[in-house]
Short mmCIF file of C-alpha atoms in Angstrom, two decimals:
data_model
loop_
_atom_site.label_atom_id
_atom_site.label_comp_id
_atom_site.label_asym_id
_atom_site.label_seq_id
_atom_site.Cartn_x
_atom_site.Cartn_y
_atom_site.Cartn_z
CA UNK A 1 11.58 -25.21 1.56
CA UNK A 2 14.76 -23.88 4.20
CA UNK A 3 16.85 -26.12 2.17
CA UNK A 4 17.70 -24.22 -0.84
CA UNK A 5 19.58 -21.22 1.49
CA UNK A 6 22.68 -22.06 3.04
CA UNK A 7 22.48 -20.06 6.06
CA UNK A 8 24.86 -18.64 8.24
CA UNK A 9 25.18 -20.81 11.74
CA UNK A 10 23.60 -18.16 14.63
CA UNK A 11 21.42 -16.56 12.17
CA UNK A 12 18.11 -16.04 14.00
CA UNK A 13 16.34 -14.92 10.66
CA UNK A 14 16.69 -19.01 9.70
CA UNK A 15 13.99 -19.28 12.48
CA UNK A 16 11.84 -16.05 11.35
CA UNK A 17 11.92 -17.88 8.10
CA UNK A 18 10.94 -20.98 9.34
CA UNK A 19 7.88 -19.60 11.22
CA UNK A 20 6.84 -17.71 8.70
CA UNK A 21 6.46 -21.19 6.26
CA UNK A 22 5.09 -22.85 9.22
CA UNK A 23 2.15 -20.07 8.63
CA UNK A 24 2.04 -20.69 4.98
CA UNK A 25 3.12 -17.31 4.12
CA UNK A 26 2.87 -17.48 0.03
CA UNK A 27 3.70 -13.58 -0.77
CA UNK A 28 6.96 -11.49 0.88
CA UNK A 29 7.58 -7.86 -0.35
CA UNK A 30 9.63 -5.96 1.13
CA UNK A 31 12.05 -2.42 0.58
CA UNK A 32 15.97 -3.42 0.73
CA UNK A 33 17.22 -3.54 4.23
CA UNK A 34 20.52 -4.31 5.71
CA UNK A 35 18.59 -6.22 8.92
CA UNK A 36 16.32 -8.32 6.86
CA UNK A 37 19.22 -9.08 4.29
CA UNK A 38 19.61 -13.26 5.03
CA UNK A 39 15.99 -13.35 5.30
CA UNK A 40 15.15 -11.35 1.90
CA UNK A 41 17.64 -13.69 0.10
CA UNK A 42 16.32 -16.95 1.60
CA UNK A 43 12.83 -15.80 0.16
CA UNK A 44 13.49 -15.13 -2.94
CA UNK A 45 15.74 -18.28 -3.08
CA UNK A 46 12.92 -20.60 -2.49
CA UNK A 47 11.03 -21.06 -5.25
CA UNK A 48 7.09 -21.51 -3.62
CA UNK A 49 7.42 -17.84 -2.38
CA UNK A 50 6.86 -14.93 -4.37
CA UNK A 51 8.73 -12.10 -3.38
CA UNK A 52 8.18 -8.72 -4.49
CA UNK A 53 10.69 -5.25 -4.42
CA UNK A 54 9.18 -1.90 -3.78
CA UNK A 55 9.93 1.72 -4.49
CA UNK A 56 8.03 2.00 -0.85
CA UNK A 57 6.64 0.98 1.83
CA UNK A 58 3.27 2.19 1.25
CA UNK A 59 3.36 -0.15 -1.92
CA UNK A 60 3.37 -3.32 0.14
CA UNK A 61 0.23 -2.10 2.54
CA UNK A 62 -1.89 -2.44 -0.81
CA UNK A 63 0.12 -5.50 -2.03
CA UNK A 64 -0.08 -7.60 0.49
CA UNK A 65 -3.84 -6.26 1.13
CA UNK A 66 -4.08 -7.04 -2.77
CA UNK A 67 -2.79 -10.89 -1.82
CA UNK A 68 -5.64 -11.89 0.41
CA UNK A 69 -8.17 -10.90 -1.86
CA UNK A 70 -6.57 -13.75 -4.04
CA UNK A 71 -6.36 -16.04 -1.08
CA UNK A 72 -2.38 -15.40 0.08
CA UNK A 73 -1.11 -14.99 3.10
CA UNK A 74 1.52 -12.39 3.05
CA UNK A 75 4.20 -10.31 4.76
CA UNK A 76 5.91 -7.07 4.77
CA UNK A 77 9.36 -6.52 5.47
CA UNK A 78 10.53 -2.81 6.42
CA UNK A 79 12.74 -0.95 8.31
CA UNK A 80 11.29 1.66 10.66
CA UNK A 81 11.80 4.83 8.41
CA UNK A 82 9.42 3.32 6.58
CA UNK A 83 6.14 3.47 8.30
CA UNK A 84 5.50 7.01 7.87
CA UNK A 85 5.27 6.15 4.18
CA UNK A 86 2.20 3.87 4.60
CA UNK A 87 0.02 5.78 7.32
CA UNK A 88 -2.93 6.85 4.63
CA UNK A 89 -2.73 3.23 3.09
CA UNK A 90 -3.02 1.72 6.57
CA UNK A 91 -6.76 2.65 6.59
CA UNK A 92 -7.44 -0.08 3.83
CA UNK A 93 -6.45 -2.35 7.26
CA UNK A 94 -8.77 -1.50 9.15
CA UNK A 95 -11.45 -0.24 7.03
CA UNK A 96 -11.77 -3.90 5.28
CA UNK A 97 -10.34 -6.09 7.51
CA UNK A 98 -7.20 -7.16 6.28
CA UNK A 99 -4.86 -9.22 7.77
CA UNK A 100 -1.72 -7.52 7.78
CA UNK A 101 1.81 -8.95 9.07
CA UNK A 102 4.75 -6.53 9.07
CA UNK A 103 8.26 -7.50 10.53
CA UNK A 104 10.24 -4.30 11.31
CA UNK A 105 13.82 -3.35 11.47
CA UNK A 106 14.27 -1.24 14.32
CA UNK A 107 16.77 2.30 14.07
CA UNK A 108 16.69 5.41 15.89
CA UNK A 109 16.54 3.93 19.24
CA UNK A 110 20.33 1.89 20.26
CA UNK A 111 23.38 3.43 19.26
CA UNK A 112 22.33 4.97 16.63
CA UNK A 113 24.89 7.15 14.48
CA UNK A 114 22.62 8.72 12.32
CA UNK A 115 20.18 11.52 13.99
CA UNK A 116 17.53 11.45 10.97
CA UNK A 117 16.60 7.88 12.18
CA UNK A 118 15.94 8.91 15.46
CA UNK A 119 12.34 11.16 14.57
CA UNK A 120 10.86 8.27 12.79
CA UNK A 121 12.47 5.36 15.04
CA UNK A 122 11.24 6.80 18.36
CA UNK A 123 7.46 7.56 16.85
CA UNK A 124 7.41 3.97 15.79
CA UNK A 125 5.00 2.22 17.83
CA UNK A 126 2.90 4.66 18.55
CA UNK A 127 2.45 5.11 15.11
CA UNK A 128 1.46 1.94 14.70
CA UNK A 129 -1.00 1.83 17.65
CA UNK A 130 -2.80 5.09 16.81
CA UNK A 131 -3.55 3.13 12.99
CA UNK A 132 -4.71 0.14 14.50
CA UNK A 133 -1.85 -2.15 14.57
CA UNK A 134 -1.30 -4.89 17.54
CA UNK A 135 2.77 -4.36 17.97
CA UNK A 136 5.32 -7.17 19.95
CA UNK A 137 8.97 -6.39 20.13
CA UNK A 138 11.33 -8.76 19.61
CA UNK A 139 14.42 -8.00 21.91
CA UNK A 140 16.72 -11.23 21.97
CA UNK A 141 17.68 -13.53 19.15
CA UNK A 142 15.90 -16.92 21.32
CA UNK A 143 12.94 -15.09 21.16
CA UNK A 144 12.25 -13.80 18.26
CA UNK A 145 10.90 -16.82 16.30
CA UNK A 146 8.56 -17.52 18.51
CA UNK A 147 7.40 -13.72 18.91
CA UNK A 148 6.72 -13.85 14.60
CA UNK A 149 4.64 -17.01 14.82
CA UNK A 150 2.50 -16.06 17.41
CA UNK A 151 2.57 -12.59 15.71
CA UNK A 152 1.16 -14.55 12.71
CA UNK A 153 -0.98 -16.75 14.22
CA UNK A 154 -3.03 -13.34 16.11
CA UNK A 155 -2.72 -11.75 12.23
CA UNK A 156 -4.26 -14.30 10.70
CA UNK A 157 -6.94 -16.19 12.84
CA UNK A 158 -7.77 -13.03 14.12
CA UNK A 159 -7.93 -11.38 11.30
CA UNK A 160 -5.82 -7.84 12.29
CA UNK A 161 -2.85 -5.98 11.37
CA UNK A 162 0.26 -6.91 13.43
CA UNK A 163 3.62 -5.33 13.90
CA UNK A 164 6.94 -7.28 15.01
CA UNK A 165 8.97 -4.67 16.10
CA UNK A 166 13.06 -6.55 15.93
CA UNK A 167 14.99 -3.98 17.86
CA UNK A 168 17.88 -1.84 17.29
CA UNK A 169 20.06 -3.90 19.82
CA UNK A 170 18.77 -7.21 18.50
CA UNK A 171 19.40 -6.28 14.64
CA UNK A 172 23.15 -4.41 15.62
CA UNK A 173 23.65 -0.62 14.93
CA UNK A 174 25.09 0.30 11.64
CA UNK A 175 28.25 1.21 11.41
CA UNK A 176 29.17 3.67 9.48
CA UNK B 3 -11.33 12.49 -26.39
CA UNK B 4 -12.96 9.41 -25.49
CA UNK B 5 -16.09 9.56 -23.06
CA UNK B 6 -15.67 7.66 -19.67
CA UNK B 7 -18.48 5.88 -19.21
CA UNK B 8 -18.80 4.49 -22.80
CA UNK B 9 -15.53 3.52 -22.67
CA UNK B 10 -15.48 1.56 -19.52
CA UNK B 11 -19.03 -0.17 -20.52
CA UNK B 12 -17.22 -0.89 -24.07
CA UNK B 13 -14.04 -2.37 -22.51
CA UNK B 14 -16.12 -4.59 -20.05
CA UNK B 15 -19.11 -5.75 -22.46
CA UNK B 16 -17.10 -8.87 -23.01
CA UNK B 17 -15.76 -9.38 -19.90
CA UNK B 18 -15.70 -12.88 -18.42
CA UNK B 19 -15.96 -14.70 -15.60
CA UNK B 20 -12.00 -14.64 -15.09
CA UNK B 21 -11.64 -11.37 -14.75
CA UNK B 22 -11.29 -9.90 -11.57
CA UNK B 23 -11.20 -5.71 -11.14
CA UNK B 24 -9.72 -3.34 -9.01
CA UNK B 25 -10.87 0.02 -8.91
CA UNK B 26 -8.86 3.23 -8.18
CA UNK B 27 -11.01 5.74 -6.11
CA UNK B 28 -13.42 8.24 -7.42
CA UNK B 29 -14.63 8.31 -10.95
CA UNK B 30 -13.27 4.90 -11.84
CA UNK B 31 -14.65 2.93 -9.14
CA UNK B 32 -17.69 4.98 -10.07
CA UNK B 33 -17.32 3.74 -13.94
CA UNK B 34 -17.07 -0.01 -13.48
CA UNK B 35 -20.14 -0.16 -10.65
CA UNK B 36 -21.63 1.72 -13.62
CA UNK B 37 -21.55 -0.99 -15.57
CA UNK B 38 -22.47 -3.88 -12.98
CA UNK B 39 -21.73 -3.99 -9.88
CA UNK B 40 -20.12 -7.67 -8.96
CA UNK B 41 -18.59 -9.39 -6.15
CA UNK B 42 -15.38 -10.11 -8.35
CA UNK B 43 -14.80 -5.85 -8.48
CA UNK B 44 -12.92 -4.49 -5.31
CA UNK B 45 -13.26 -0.94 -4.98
CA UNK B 46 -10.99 1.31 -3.39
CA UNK B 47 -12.67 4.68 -1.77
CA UNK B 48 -9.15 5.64 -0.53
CA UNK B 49 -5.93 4.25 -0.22
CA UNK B 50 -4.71 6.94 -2.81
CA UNK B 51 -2.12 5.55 -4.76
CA UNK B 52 -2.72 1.87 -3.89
CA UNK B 53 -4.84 0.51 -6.61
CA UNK B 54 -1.71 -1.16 -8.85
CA UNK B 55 -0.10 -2.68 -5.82
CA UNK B 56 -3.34 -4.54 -4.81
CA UNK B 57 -3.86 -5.50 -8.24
CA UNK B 58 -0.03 -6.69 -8.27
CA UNK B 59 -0.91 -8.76 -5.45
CA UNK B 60 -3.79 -9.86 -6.31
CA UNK B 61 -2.54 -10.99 -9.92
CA UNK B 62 0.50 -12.92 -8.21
CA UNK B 63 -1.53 -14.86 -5.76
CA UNK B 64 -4.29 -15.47 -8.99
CA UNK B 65 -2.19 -16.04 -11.92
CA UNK B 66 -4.55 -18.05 -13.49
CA UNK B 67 -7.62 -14.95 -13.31
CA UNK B 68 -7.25 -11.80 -15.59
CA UNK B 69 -6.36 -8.74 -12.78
CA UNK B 70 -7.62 -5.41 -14.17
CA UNK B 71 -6.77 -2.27 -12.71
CA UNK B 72 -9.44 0.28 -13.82
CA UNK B 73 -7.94 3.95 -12.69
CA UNK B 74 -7.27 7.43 -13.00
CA UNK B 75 -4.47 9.54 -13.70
CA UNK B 76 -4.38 11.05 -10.37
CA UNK B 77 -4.90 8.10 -8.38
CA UNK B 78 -1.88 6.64 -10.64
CA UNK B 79 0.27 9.53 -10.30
CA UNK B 80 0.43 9.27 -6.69
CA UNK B 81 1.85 5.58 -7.11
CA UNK B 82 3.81 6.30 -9.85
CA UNK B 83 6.75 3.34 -7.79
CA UNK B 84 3.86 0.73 -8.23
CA UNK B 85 4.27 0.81 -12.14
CA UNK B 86 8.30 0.36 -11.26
CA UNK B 87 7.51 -2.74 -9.01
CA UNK B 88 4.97 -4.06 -11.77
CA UNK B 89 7.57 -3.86 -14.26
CA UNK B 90 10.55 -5.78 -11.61
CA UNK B 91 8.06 -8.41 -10.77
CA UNK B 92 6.42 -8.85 -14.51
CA UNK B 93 2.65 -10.65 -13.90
CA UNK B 94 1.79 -11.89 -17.33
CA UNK B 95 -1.90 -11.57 -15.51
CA UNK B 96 -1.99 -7.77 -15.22
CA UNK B 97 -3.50 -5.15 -17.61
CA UNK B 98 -4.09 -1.83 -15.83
CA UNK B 99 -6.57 0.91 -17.46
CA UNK B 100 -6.13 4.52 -16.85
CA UNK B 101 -9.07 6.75 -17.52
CA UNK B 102 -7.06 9.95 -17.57
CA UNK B 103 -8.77 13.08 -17.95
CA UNK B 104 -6.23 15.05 -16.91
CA UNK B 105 -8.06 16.39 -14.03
CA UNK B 106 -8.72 16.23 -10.52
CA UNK B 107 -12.67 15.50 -10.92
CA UNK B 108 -13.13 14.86 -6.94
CA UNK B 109 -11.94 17.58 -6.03
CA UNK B 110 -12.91 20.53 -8.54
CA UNK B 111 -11.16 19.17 -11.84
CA UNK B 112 -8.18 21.20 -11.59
CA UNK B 113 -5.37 19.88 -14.11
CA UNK B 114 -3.20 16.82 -13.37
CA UNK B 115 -0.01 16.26 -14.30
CA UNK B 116 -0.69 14.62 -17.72
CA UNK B 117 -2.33 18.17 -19.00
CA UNK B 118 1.22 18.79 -18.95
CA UNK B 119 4.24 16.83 -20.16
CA UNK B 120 4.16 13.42 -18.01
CA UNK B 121 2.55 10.78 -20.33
CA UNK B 122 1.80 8.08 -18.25
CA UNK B 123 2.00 5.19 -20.92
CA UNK B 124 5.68 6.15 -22.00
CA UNK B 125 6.48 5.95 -17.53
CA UNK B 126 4.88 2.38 -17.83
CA UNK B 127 6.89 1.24 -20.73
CA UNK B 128 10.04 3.02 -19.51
CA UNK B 129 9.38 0.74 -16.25
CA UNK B 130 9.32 -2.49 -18.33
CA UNK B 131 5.96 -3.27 -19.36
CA UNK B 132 4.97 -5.32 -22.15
CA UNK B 133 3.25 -3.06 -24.32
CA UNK B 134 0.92 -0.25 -23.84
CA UNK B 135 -1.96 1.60 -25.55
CA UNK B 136 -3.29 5.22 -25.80
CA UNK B 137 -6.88 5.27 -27.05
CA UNK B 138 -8.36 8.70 -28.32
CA UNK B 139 -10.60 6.90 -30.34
CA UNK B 140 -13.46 4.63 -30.90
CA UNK B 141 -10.89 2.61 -33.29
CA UNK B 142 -8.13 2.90 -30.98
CA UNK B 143 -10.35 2.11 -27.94
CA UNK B 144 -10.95 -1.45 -30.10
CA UNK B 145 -7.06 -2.09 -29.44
CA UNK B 146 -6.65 -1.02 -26.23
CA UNK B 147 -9.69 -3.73 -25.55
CA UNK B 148 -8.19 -6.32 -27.26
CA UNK B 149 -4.51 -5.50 -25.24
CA UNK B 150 -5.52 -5.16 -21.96
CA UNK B 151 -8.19 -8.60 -22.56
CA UNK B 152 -6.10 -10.65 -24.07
CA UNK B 153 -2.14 -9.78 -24.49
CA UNK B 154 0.32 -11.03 -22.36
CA UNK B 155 1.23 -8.83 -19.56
CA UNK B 156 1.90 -6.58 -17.85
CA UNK B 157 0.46 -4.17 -19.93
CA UNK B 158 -0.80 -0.06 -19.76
CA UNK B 159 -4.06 1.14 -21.71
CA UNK B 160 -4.48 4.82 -21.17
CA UNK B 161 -7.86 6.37 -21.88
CA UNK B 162 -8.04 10.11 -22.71
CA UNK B 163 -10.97 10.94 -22.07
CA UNK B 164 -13.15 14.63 -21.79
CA UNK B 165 -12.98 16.25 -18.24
CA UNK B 166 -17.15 16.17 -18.20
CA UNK B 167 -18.09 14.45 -14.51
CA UNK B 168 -21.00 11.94 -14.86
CA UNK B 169 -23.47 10.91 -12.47
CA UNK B 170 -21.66 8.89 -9.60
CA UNK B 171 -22.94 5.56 -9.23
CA UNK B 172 -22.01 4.57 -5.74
CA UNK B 173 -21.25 0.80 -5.04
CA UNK B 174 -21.24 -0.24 -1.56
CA UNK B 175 -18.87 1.90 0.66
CA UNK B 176 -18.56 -1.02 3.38
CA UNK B 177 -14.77 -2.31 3.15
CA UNK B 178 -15.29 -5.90 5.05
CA UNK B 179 -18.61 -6.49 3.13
CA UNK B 180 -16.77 -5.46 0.12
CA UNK B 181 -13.79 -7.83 0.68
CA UNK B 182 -15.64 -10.84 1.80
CA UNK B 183 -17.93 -11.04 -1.01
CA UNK B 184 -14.63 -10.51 -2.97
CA UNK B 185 -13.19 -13.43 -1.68
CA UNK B 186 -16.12 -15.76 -1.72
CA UNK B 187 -16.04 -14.61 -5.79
CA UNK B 188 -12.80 -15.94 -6.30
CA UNK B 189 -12.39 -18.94 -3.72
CA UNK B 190 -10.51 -17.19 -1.14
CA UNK B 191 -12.58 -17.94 1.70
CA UNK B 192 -14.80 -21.19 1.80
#
């Protein structure tokens, strides 16, 4: 399914991408993100994917909650401003026991430029601890495949919501 | 000014086995366990705001079921964005029913927003969708049926209906038992 995106050579999202067919992810929505760019394009350029825009991130919670109860794996793609936005809906996780698989864009924590990141950036995993979430970080491009598909493989065997946290320093701080 | 709970048991006397529900907290989820309470209904008790998304997922990963969303106005108006990603994305699968009363009915009945201006079928076609319906009436409540049963999708019904509270019929309030029966209903798990 990698071959209908021509990728750029170095591109560790070509591996995220690959991990996440190897786990027969079916369902990708997401909220536009300069980090998750390559990868968003490569999913909605192959065609046994459905991929999914939101308004927000709180959307995709439900969605992807919504895609299980039809029998699809799915995964969220986000960018840390973002979780804020879903911490009500994150009770359908654990209240129901969804599987949940979120890969995160990290800002607010390496170079950042822009200050408003850094409230919702530094809160991040807690966040996501304190609503149930297991959370890896992902620090250096080698790693990071291998950090989704095991962050998959806990998701969905196991049944829990999972957070891939791809740091600030991995992803490159914006410039401006 | 329709009445609820006639309306709901109207619009799902015919239902059929390939129609799956999702329920928007309070009054609707209420409504369609009024009606019969099935493994193929998921009910939301919270997740304010998340009943079209889940049925937008739901409908993409089942495009050969019916997906009904069975909501209120509130519970709608706090997702207003899901209508926007409905109408991007386009499931020919997906009706969603709003039973808007134009009240809060949880939480004392004070107004909603569509006591005022807002008028949430003109927000669903202005985000793309098919067609949509606003039923005041037993005749127009026939349409709305036939729309959200059988046209191609996605498509809005809105049902005005009086502010009057009914008695709450209260499906099972267990979220795993809820969502494994769900899944065993439509093949999800084997």
């Amino acid at each position: 399914m990698t071959a209908d995106y021509k990728w750029q050579d170095g591109d560790w999202r070509q591996g995220v991408f690959d991990a996440l067919m190897r786990q027969d992810i079916r369902q990708v929505a997401y909220v536009p993100d300069a980090g998750h760019s390559s990868l968003i394009e490569a999913c909605h350029e192959t065609s046994d994917l459905i991929t999914t825009v939101l308004t927000t991130e709180e959307e995709g919670v439900a969605l992807i909650a919504g895609a299980d109860l039809g029998g699809q794996r799915g995964v969220m793609l986000m960018q840390s401003s973002g979780i804020g936005n879903c911490v009500n809906m994150f009770s359908l996780l654990s209240v129901c026991g969804f599987p949940f698989l979120t890969l995160v864009t990290m800002r607010g924590e390496w170079a950042e430029f822009n200050p408003w990141q850094i409230p919702m950036g530094q809160a991040s995993e807690e966040t996501f601890r304190r609503s149930g979430f297991l959370v890896y970080r992902a620090e250096r491009p080698d790693d990071v495949a291998e950090i989704v598909e095991a962050a998959a493989r806990i998701c969905f065997d196991s049944e829990c919501a999972v957070a891939v946290l791809l740091s600030q320093r991995l992803i490159g701080s914006k410039i401006f | 000014m329709l009445d609820r709970r006639k309306a709901v048991k109207s619009l799902l006397a015919q239902r059929g086995g390939d129609v799956l529900i999702v329920t928007g907290l309070g009054s609707p989820t209420y409504d369609v366990a009024a009606v019969a309470d099935r493994a193929d209904n998921f009910y939301l008790w919270s997740a304010m705001g998340g009943a079209v998304p889940m049925a937008l997922g739901l409908a993409l990963a089942q495009p050969g079921m019916r997906v009904l969303c069975v909501t209120g106005d509130g519970e709608l108006l706090m997702g207003l964005g899901g209508l926007a990603s409905v109408g991007v994305a386009q499931p020919r699968n997906l009706a969603i029913v709003v039973i808007d009363n134009e009240a809060y009915g949880e939480t004392g009945g004070q107004k909603s927003h569509t006591a005022g201006r807002p008028d949430l079928a003109q927000i669903a076609s202005a985000c793309g969708f098919q067609r949509t319906v606003t039923a005041r009436t037993e005749s127009e409540m026939t349409e709305l049926r036939n729309l959200v049963m059988g046209a191609e999708g996605p498509v809005l019904g809105v049902i005005k209906a009086n502010a009057g509270e009914h008695e709450r019929v209260l499906p099972s309030r267990d979220g795993h038992f809820l969502r494994q029966r769900f899944k065993q209903a439509v093949g999800g798990v084997p």
